[in-house]
PDB file of C-alpha atoms in Angstrom:
ATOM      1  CA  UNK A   1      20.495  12.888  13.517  1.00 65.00           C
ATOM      2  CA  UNK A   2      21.652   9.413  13.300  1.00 81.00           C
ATOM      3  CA  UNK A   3      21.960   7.172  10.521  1.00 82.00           C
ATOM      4  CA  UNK A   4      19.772   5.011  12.633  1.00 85.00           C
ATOM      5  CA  UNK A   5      17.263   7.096  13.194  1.00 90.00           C
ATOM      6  CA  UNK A   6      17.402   8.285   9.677  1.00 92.00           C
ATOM      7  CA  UNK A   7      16.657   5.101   8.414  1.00 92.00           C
ATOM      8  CA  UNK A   8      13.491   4.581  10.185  1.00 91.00           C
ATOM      9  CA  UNK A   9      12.325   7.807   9.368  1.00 93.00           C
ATOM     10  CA  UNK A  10      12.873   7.420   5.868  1.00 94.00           C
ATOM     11  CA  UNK A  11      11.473   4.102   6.039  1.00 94.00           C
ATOM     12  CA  UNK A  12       7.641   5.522   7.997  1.00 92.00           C
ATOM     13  CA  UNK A  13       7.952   8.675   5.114  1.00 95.00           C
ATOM     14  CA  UNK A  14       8.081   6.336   2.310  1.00 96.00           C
ATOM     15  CA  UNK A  15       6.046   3.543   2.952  1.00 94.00           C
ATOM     16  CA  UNK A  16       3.285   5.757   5.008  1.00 94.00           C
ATOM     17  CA  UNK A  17       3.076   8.465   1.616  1.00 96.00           C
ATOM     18  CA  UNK A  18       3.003   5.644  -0.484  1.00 96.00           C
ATOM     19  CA  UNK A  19      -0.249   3.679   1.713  1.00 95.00           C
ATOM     20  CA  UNK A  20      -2.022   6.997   1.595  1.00 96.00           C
ATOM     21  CA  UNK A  21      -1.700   7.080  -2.223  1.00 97.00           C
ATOM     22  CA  UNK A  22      -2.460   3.665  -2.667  1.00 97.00           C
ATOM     23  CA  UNK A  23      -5.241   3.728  -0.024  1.00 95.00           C
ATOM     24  CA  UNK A  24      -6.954   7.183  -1.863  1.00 96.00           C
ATOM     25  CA  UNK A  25      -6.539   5.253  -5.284  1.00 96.00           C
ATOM     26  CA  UNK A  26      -7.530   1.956  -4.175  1.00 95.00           C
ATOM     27  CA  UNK A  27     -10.526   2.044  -1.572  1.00 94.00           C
ATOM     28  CA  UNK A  28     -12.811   4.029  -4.146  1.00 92.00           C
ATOM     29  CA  UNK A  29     -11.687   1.887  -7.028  1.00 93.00           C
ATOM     30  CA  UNK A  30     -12.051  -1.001  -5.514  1.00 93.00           C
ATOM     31  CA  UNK A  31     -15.384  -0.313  -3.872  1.00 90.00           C
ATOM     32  CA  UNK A  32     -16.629   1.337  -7.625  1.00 89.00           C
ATOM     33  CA  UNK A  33     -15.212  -2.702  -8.903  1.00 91.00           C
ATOM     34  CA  UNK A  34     -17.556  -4.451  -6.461  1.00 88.00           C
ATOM     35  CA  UNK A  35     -20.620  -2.714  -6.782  1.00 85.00           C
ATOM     36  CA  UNK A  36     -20.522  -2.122 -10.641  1.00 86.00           C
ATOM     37  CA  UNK A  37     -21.233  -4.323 -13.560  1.00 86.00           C
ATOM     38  CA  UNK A  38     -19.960  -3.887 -16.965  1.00 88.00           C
ATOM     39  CA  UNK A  39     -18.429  -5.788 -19.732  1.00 89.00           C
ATOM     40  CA  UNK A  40     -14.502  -5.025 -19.118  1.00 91.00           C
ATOM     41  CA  UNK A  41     -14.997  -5.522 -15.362  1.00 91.00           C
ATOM     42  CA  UNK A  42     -13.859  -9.823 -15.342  1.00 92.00           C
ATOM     43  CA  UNK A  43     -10.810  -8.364 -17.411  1.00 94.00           C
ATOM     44  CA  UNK A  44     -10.088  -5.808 -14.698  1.00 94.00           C
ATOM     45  CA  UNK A  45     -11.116  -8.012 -12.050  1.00 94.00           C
ATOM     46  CA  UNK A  46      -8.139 -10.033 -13.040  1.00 94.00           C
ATOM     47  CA  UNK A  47      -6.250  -7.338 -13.248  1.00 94.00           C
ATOM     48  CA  UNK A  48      -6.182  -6.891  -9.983  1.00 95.00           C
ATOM     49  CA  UNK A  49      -6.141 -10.432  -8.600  1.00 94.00           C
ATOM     50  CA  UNK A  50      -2.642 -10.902 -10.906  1.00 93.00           C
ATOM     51  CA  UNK A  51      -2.056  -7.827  -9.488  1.00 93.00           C
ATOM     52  CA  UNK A  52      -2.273  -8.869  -5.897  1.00 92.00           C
ATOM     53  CA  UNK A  53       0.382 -11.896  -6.213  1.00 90.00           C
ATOM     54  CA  UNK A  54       2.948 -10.247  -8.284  1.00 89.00           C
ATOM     55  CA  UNK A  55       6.253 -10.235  -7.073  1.00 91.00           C
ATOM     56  CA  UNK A  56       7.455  -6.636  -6.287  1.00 93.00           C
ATOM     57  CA  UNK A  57      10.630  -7.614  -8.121  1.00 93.00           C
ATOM     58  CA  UNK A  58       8.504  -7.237 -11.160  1.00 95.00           C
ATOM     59  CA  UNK A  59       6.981  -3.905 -10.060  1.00 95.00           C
ATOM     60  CA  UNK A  60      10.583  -2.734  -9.564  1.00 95.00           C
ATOM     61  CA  UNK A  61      11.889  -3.249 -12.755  1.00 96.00           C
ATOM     62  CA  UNK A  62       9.387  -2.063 -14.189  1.00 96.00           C
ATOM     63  CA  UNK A  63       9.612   1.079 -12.602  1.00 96.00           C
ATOM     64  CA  UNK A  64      13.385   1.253 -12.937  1.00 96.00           C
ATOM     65  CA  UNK A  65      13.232   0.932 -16.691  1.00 96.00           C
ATOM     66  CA  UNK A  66      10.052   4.037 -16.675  1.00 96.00           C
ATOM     67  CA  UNK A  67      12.211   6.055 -14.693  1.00 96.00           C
ATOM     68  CA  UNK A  68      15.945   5.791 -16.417  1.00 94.00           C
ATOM     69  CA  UNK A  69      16.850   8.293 -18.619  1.00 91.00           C
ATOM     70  CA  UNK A  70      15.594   6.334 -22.159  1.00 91.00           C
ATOM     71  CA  UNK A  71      12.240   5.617 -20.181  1.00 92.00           C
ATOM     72  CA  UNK A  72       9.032   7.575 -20.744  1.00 94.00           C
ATOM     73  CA  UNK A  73       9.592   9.007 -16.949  1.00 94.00           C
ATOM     74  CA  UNK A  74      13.060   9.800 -17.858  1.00 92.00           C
ATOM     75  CA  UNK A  75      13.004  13.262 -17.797  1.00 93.00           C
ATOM     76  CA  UNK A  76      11.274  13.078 -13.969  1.00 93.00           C
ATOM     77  CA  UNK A  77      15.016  12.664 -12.341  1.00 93.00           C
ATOM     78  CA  UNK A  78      13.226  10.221  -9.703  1.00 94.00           C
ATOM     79  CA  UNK A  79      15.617   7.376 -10.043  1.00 95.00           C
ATOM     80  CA  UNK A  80      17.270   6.587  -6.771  1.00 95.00           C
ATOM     81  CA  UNK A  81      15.314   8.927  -4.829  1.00 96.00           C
ATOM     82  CA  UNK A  82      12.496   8.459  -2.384  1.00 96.00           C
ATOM     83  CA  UNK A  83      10.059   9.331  -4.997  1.00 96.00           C
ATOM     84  CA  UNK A  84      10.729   6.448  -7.267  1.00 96.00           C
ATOM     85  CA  UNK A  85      10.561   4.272  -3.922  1.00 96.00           C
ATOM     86  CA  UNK A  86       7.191   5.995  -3.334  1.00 97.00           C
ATOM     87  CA  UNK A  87       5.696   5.225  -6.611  1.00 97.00           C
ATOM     88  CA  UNK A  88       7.167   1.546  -6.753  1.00 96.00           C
ATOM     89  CA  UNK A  89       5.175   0.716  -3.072  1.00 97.00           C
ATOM     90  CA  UNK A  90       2.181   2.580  -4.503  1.00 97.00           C
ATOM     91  CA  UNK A  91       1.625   0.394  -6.963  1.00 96.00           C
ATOM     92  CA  UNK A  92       2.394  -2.729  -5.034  1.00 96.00           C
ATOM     93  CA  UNK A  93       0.186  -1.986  -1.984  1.00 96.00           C
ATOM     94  CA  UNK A  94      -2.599  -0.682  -4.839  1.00 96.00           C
ATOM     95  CA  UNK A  95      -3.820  -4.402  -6.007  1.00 96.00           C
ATOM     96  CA  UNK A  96      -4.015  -5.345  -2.511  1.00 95.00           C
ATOM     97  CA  UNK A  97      -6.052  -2.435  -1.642  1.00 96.00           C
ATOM     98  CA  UNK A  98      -8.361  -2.807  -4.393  1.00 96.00           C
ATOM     99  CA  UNK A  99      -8.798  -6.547  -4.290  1.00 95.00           C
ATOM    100  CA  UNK A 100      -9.789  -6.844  -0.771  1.00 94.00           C
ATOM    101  CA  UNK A 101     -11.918  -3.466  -0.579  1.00 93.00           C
ATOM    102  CA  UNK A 102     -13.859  -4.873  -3.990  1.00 93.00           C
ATOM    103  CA  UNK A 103     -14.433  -8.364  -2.117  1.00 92.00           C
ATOM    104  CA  UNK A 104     -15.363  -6.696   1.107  1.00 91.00           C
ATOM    105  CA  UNK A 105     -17.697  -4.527  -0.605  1.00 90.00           C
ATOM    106  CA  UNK A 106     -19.166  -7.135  -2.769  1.00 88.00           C
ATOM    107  CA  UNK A 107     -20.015  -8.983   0.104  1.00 86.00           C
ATOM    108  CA  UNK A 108     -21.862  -7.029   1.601  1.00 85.00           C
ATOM    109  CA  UNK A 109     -25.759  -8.239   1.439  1.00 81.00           C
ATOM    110  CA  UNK A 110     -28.071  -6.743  -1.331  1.00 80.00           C
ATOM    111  CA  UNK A 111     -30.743  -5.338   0.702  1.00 80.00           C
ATOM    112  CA  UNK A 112     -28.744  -2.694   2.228  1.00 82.00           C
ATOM    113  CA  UNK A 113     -27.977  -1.222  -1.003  1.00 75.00           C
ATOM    114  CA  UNK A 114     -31.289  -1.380  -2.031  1.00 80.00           C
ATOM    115  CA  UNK A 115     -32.138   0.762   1.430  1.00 82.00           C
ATOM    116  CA  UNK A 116     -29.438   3.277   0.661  1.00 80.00           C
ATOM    117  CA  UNK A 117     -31.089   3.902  -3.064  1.00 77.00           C
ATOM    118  CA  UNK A 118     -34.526   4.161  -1.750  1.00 79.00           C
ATOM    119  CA  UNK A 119     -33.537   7.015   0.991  1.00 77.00           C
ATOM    120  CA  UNK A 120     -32.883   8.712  -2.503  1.00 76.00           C
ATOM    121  CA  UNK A 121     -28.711   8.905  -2.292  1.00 77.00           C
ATOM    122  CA  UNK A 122     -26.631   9.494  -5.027  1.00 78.00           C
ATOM    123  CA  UNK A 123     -24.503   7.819  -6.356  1.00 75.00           C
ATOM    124  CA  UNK A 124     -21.288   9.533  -4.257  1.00 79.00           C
ATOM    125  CA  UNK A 125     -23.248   8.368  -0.869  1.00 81.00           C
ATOM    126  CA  UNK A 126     -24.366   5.052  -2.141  1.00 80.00           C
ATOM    127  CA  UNK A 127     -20.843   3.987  -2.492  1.00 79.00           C
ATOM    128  CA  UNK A 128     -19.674   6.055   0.713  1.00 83.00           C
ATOM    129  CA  UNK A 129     -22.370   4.141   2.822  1.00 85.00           C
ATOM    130  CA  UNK A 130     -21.398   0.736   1.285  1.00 86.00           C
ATOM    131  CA  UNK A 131     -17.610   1.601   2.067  1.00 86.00           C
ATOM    132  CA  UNK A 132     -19.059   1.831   5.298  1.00 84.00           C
ATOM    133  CA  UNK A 133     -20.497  -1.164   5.701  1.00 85.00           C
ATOM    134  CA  UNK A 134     -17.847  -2.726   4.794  1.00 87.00           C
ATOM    135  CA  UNK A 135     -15.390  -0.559   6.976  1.00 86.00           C
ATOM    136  CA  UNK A 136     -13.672  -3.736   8.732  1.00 85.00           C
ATOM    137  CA  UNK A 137     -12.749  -5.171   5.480  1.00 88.00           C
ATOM    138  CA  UNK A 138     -11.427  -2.085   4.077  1.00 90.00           C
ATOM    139  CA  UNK A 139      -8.918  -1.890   7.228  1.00 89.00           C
ATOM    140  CA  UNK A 140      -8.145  -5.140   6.161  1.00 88.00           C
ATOM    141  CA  UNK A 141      -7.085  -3.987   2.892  1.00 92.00           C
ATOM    142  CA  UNK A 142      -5.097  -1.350   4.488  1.00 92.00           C
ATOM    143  CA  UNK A 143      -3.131  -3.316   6.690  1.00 89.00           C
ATOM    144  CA  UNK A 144      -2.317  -5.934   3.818  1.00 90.00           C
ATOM    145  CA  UNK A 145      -1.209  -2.492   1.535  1.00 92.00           C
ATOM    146  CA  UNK A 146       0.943  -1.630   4.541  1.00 91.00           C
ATOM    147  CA  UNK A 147       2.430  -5.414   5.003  1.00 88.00           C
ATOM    148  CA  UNK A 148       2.816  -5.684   1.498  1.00 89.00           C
ATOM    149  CA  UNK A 149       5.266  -2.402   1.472  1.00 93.00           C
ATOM    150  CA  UNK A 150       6.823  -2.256   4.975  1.00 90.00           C
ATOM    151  CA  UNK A 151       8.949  -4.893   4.488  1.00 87.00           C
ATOM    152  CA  UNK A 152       9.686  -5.126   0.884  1.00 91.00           C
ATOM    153  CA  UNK A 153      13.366  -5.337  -0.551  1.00 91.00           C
ATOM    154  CA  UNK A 154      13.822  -6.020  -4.101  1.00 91.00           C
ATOM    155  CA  UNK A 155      12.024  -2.995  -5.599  1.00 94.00           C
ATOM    156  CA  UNK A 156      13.303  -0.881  -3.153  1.00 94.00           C
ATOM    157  CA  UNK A 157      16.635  -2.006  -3.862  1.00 93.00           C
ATOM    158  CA  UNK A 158      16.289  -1.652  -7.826  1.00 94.00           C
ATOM    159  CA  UNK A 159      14.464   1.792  -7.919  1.00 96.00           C
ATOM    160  CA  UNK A 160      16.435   3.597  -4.739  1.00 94.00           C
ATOM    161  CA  UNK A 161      19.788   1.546  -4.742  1.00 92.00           C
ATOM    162  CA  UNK A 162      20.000   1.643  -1.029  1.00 92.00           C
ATOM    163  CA  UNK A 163      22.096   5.286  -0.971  1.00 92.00           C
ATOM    164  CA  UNK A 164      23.012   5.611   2.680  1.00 89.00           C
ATOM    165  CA  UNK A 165      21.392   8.764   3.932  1.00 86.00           C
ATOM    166  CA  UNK A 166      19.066   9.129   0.783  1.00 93.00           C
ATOM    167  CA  UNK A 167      17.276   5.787   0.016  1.00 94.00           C
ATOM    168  CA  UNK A 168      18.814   3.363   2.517  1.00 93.00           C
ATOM    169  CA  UNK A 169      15.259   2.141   4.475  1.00 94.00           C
ATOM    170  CA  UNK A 170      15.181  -0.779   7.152  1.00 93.00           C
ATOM    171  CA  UNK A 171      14.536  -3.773   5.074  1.00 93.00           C
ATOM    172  CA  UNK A 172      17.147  -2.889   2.672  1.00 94.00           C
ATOM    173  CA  UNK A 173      19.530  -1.956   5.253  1.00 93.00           C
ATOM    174  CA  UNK A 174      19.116  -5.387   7.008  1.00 93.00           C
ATOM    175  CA  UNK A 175      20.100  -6.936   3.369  1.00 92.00           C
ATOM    176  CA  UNK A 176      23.125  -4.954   3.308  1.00 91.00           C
ATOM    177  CA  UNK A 177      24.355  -5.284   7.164  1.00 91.00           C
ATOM    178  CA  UNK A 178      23.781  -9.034   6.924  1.00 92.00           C
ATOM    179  CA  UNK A 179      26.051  -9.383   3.528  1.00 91.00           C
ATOM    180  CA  UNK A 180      28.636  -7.354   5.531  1.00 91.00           C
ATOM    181  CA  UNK A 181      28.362  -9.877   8.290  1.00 92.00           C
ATOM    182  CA  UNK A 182      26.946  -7.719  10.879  1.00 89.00           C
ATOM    183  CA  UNK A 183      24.499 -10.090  11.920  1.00 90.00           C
ATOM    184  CA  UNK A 184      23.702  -8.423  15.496  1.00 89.00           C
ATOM    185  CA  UNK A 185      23.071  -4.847  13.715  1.00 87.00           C
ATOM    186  CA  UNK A 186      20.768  -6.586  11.497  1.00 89.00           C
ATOM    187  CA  UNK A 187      18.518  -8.397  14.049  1.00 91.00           C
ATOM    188  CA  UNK A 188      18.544  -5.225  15.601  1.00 90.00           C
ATOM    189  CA  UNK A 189      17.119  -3.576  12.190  1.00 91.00           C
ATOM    190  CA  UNK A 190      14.692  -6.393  11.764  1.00 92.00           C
ATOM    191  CA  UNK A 191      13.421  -5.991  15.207  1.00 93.00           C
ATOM    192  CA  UNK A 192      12.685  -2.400  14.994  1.00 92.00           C
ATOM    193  CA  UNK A 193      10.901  -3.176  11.155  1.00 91.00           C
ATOM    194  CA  UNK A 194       9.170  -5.808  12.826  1.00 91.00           C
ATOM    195  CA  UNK A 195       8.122  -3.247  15.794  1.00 91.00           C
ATOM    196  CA  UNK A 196       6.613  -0.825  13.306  1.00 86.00           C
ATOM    197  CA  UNK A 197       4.637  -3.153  11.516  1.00 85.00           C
ATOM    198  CA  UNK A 198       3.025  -4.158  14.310  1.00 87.00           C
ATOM    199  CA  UNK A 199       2.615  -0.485  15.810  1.00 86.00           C
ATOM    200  CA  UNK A 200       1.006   0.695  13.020  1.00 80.00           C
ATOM    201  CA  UNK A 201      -1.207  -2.675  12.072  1.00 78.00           C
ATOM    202  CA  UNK A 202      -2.048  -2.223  16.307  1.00 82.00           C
ATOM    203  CA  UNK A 203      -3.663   1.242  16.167  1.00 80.00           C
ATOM    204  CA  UNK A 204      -5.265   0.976  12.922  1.00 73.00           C
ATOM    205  CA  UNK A 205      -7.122  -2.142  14.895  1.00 72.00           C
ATOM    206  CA  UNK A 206      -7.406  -0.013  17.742  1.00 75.00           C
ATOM    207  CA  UNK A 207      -9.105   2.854  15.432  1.00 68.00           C
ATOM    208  CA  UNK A 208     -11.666   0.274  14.188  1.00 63.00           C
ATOM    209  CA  UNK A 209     -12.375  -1.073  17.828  1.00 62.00           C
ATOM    210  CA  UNK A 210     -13.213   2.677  18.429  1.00 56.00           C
ATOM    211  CA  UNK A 211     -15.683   3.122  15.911  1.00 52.00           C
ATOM    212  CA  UNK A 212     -17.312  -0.342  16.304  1.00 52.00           C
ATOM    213  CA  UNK A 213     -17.798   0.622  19.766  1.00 48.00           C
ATOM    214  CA  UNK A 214     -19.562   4.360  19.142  1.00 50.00           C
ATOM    215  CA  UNK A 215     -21.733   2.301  17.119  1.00 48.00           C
TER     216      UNK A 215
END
């Protein structure tokens, strides 16, 4: 295999494991946010909106320092591996997740809660069928997970150090080929992150056009 071709695939297992995480985590979270109120939920609430606009810098160094050998997570051994890089994109892509899914969810109008609860759901299906109400704006908070991550640098960069054939991804390895000067091998690198982004942000449209029109 190529180091090419290793890089992308490295890049689609990392980012993609860590949008399913944060996507598990943060649609049910966020949907349990909108349509619940109790007295810590402002606090969490902004939470999650600090959340949303912190830089993944931050996030990075914050895992780094978990994950070295005097952290708490120490005794893991994920530093510089693809795990660490996994849990660093989880929990940027998770604010975003939540954040838009609560909004989307919140938004949706009153009545049709009230005519879930009097077909006699439970509580599971009452937040399933508002998740599905408010299916378009959960994609939304999928794709913004997945922009958030795909293209990231400096977390990646502080948690996997950019180990050629271990942690080296696109975005990091278009940092590194443009500080060698390879300029042409880096446009070519950002080209093929941009392609993916917009692959993967096309058929996740393209699955919600599909459902919206079986309905």
């Amino acid at each position: 295999m190529t180091p090419f071709l290793e890089i992308i695939l490295l890049t689609l297992r990392v980012s993609g494991i860590a949008l399913a995480c944060a996507t598990v985590l943060g649609v049910p979270l966020g949907a349990l946010l909108g349509l619940t109120q109790f007295r810590a939920r402002p606090f969490l609430v902004g939470l999650v909106y600090t959340g949303m606009g912190l830089p993944p810098v931050v996030v990075g160094l914050a895992v780094y320092l978990s994950l070295s050998r005097s952290g708490p997570l120490g005794e893991l051994g994920w530093l510089f591996t693809p795990a660490a890089m996994i849990l660093a994109q989880t929990i940027i892509a998770l604010p975003l997740i939540i954040g838009i899914s609560m909004t989307a969810v919140d938004a949706i109008d009153p009545a049709v809660r009230l005519q879930l609860r009097s077909l006699g759901t439970s509580r599971s299906q009452e937040i399933f069928g508002m998740l599905l109400e408010a299916r378009v704006g959960v994609l939304a908070s999928v794709v913004a997970g997945f922009g958030g991550i795909i293209s990231e640098v400096g977390a990646a960069m502080l948690v996997g150090g950019n180990i050629e054939a271990k942690t080296r991804i696109l975005s990091t390895a278009i940092v590194l080929e443009t500080r060698r000067g390879n300029f042409g091998f880096g446009l070519a690198l950002g080209g093929v992150l941009l392609s993916l982004a917009f692959s993967v942000n096309y058929l996740l449209m393209r699955l919600e056009g599909g459902r919206r029109g079986r309905i």
